[in-house]
Short mmCIF file of C-alpha atoms in Angstrom, two decimals:
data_model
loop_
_atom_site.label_atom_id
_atom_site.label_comp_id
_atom_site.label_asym_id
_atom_site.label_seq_id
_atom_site.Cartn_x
_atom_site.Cartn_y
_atom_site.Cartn_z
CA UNK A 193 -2.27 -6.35 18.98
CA UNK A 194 -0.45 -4.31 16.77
CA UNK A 195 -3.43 -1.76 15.17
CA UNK A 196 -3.46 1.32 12.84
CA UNK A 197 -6.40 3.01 12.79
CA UNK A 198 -7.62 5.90 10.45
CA UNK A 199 -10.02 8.26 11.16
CA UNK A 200 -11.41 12.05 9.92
CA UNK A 201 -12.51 11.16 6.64
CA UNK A 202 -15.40 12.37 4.94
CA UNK A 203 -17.20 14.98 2.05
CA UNK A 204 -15.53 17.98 1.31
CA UNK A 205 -15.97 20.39 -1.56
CA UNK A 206 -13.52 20.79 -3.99
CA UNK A 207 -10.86 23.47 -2.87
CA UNK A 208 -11.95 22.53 0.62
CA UNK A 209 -9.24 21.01 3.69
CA UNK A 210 -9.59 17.65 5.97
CA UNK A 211 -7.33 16.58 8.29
CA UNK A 212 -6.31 12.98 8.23
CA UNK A 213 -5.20 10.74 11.74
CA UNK A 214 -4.03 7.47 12.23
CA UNK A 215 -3.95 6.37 15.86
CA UNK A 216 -0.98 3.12 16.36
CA UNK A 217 -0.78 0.67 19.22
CA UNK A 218 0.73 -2.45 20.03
CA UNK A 219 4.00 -1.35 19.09
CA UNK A 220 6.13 1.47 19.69
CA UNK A 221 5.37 3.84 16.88
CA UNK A 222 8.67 6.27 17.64
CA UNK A 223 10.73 3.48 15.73
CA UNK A 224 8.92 3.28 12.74
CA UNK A 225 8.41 5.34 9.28
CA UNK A 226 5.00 5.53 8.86
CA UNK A 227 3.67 6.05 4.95
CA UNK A 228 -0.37 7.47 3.65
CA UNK A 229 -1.35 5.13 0.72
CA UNK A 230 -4.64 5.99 -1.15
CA UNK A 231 -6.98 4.40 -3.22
CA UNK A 232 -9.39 5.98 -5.85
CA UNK A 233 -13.08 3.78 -5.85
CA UNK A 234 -12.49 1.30 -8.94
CA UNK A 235 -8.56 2.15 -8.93
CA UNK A 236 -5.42 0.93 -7.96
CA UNK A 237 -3.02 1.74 -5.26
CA UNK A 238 -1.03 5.08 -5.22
CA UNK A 239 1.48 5.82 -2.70
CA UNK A 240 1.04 9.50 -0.96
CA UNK A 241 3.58 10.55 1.64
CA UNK A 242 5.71 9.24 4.28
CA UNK A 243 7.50 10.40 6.92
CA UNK A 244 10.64 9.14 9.46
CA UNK A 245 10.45 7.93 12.69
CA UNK A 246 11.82 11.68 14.05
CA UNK A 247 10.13 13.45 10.84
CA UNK A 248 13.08 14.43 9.83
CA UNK A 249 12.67 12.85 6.07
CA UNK A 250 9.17 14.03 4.44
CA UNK A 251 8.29 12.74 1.17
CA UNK A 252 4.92 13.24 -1.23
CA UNK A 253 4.05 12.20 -4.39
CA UNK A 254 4.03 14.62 -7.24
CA UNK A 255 0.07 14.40 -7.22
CA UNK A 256 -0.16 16.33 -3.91
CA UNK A 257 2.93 18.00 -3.03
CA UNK A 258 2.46 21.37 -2.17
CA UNK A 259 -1.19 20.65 -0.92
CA UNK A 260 -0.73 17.62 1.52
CA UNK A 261 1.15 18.03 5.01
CA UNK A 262 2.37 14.82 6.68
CA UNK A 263 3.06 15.12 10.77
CA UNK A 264 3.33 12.54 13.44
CA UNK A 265 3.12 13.42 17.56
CA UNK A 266 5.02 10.69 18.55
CA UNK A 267 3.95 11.12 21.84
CA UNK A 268 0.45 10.28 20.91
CA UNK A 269 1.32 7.71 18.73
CA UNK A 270 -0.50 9.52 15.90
CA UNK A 271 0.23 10.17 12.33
CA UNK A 272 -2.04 12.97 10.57
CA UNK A 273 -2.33 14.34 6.95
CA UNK A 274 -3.59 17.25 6.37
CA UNK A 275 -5.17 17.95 2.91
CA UNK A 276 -5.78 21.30 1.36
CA UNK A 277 -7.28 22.64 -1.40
CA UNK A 278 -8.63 19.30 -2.45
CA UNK A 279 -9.61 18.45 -5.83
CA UNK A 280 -11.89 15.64 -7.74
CA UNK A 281 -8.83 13.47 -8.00
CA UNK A 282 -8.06 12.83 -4.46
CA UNK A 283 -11.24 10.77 -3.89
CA UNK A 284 -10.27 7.73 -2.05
CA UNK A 285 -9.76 5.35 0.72
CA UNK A 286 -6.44 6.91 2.49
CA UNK A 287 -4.76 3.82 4.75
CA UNK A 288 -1.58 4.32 6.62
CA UNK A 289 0.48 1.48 6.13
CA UNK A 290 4.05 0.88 7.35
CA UNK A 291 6.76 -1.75 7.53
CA UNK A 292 7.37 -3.75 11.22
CA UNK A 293 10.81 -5.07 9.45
CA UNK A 294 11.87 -3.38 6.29
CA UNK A 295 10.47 -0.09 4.94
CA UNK A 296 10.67 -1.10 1.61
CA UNK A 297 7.16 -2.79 1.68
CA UNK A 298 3.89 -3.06 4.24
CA UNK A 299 3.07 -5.56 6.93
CA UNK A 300 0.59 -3.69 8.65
CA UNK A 301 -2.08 -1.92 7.13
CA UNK A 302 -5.06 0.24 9.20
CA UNK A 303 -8.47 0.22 7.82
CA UNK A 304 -8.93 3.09 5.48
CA UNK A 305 -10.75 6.15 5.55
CA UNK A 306 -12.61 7.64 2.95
CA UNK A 307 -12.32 10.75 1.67
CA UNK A 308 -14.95 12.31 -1.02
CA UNK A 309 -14.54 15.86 -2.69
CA UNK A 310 -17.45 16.58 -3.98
CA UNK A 311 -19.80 20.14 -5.07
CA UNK B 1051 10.48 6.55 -11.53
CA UNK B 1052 9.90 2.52 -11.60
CA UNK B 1053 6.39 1.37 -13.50
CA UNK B 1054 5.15 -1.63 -13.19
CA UNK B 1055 2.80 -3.66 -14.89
CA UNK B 1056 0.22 -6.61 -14.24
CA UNK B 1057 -2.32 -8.08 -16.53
CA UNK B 1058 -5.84 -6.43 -14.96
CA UNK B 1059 -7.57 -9.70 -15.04
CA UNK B 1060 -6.86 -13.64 -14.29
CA UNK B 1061 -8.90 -16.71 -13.84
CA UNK B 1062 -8.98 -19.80 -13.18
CA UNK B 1063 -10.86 -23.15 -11.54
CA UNK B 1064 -10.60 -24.47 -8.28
CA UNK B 1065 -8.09 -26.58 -7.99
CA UNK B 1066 -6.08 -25.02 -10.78
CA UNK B 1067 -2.54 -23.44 -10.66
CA UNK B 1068 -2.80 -19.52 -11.72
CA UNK B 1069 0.56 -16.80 -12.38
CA UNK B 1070 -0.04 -13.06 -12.10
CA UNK B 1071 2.91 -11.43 -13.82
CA UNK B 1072 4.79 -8.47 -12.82
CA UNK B 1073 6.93 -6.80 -15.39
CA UNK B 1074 8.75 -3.43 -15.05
CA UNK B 1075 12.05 -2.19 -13.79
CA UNK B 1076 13.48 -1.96 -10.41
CA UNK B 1077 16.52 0.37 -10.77
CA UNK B 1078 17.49 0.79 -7.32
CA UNK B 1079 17.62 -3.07 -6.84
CA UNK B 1080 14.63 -3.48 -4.26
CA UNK B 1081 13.12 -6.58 -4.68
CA UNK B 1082 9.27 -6.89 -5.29
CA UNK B 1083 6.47 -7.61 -2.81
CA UNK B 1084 2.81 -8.76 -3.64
CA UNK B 1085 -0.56 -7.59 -1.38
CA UNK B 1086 -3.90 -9.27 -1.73
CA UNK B 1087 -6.57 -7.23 -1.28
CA UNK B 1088 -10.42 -8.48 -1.10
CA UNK B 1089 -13.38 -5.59 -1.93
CA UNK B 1090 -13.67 -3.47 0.81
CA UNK B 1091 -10.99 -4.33 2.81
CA UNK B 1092 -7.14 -3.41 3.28
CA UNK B 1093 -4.26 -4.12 1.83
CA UNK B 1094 -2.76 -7.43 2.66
CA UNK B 1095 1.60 -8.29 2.56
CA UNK B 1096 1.42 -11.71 1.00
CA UNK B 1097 5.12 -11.72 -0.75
CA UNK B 1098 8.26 -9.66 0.31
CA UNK B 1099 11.59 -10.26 -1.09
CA UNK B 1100 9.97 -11.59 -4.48
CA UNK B 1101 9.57 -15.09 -3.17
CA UNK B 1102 9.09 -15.00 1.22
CA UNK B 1103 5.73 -15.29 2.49
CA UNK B 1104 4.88 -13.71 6.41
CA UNK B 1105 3.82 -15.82 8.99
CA UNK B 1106 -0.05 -16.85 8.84
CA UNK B 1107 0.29 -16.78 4.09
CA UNK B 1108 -0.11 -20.16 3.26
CA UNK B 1109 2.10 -21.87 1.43
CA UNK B 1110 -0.27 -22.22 -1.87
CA UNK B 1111 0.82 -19.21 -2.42
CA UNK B 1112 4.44 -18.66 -4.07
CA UNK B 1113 6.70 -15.73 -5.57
CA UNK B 1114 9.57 -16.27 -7.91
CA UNK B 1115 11.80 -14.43 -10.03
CA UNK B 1116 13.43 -15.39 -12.98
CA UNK B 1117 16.06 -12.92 -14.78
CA UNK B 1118 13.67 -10.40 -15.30
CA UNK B 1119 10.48 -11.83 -14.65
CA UNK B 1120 9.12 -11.93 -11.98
CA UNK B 1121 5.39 -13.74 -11.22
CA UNK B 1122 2.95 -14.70 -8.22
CA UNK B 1123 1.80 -18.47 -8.26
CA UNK B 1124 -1.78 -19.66 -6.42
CA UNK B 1125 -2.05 -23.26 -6.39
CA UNK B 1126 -5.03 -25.38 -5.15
CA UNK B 1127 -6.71 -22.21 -6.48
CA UNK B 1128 -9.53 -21.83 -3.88
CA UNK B 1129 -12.58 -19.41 -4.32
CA UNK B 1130 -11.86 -17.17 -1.44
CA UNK B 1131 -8.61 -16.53 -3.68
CA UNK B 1132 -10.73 -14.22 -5.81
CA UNK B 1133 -9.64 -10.99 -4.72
CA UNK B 1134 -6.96 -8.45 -6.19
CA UNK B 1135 -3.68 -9.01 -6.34
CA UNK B 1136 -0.91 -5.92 -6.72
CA UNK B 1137 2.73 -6.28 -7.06
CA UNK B 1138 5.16 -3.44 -5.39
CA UNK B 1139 8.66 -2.42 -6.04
CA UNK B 1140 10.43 0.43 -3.73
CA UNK B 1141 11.48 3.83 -5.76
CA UNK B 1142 14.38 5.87 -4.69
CA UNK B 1143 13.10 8.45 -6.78
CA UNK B 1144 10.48 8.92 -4.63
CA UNK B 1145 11.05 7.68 -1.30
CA UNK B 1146 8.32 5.50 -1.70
CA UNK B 1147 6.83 2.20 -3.36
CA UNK B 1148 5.25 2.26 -6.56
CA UNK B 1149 2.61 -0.21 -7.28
CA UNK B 1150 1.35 -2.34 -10.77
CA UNK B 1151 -2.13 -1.47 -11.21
CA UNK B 1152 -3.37 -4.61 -10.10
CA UNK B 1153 -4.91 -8.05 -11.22
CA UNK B 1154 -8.30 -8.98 -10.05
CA UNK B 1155 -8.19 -12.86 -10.26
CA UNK B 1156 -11.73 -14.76 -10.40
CA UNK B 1157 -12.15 -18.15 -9.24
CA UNK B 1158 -14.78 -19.49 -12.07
#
């Protein structure tokens, strides 16, 4: 079964760093770009990073470059995000998401993990 | 940097025949997707390629496009439709998709 599954969330106070992972299976994770998505409680979707299959491409959104580091370990089949000097603003359910055919939208979706930032 | 927009809200009876809208620009040419998400839960593909559904959507659910709208259809609304519904579009700008900010559709 193809499965993406987040994990490491939790509180953190503002300023504070987490580190994100998202363990893949069913599929071989080397061939894919592999993208964070977040989503504020009561909000809508916001795209956060992705990376290539060989992380050679790295892209962020405006909201956390500079603070958010996107790595994969292809070897464990792992994608991480690590997230410094968090703020009020990036509380949210963080998913890794990714596209099996095109990378232009999502077919596969983990679970979520939630992330609070909080005094 | 492509912005999309949906109304936030939609309704309808069972039975009935609803459209979400999706109106914004798409410079690079990507075509839109829509995701159906329920509380609590993930994110799920329901539309790629503004009208092709994955394997296991059913077919009650339809995406079209028409010069420069572009809408999701439920028919035989059902009430474990209620849920939220976001349209997508890819941005070159960005190297990633931006999203509408989403309708949440109630079955009445």
């Amino acid at each position: 079964e193809v499965q993406l599954v987040e994990s490491g969330g939790g509180l953190v106070k503002p300023g504070g760093s987490l580190r994100l992972s998202c363990a893949a299976s069913g599929f071989t994770f080397s061939s894919y770009r592999i993208n964070w998505v977040r989503q504020a409680p009561g909000k809508g979707l916001e795209w956060v990073s992705s990376i290539s299959k060989t992380s050679s491409y790295i892209y962020y959104a405006d909201s956390v470059k500079g603070r958010f580091t996107v790595s994969r370990d292809n070897a464990k089949n792992s994608l991480y995000l690590q997230m410094n000097s968090l703020r009020a603003e990036d509380t949210a359910v963080y998913f890794c998401a990714m596209g099996s055919t095109n990378y232009d939208f999502f077919d596969i979706w983990g679970q979520g993990t939630m992330v609070t930032v909080s005094s | 940097q492509s912005v999309l927009t949906q109304p936030p809200s939609a309704s309808g009876t069972p039975g009935q025949r609803v459209t979400i809208s999706c109106s914004g620009s798409s410079p690079g040419g990507y075509s839109i997707s829509w995701y159906q998400q329920f509380p609590g839960a993930a994110p799920k593909l329901l539309i790629y390629n503004y009208s092709q559904r994955p394997s296991g959507v059913p077919d009650r659910f339809s995406g079209s496009k028409s010069g420069t709208s572009v809408s999701l259809a439920i028919s035989g609304l059902q009430s474990e439709d209620e849920a939220d519904y976001y349209c997508s579009v890819w941005d070159d700008s960005l190297n990633g998709p931006v999203f509408g900010g989403g309708t949440k559709l109630t079955v009445l």
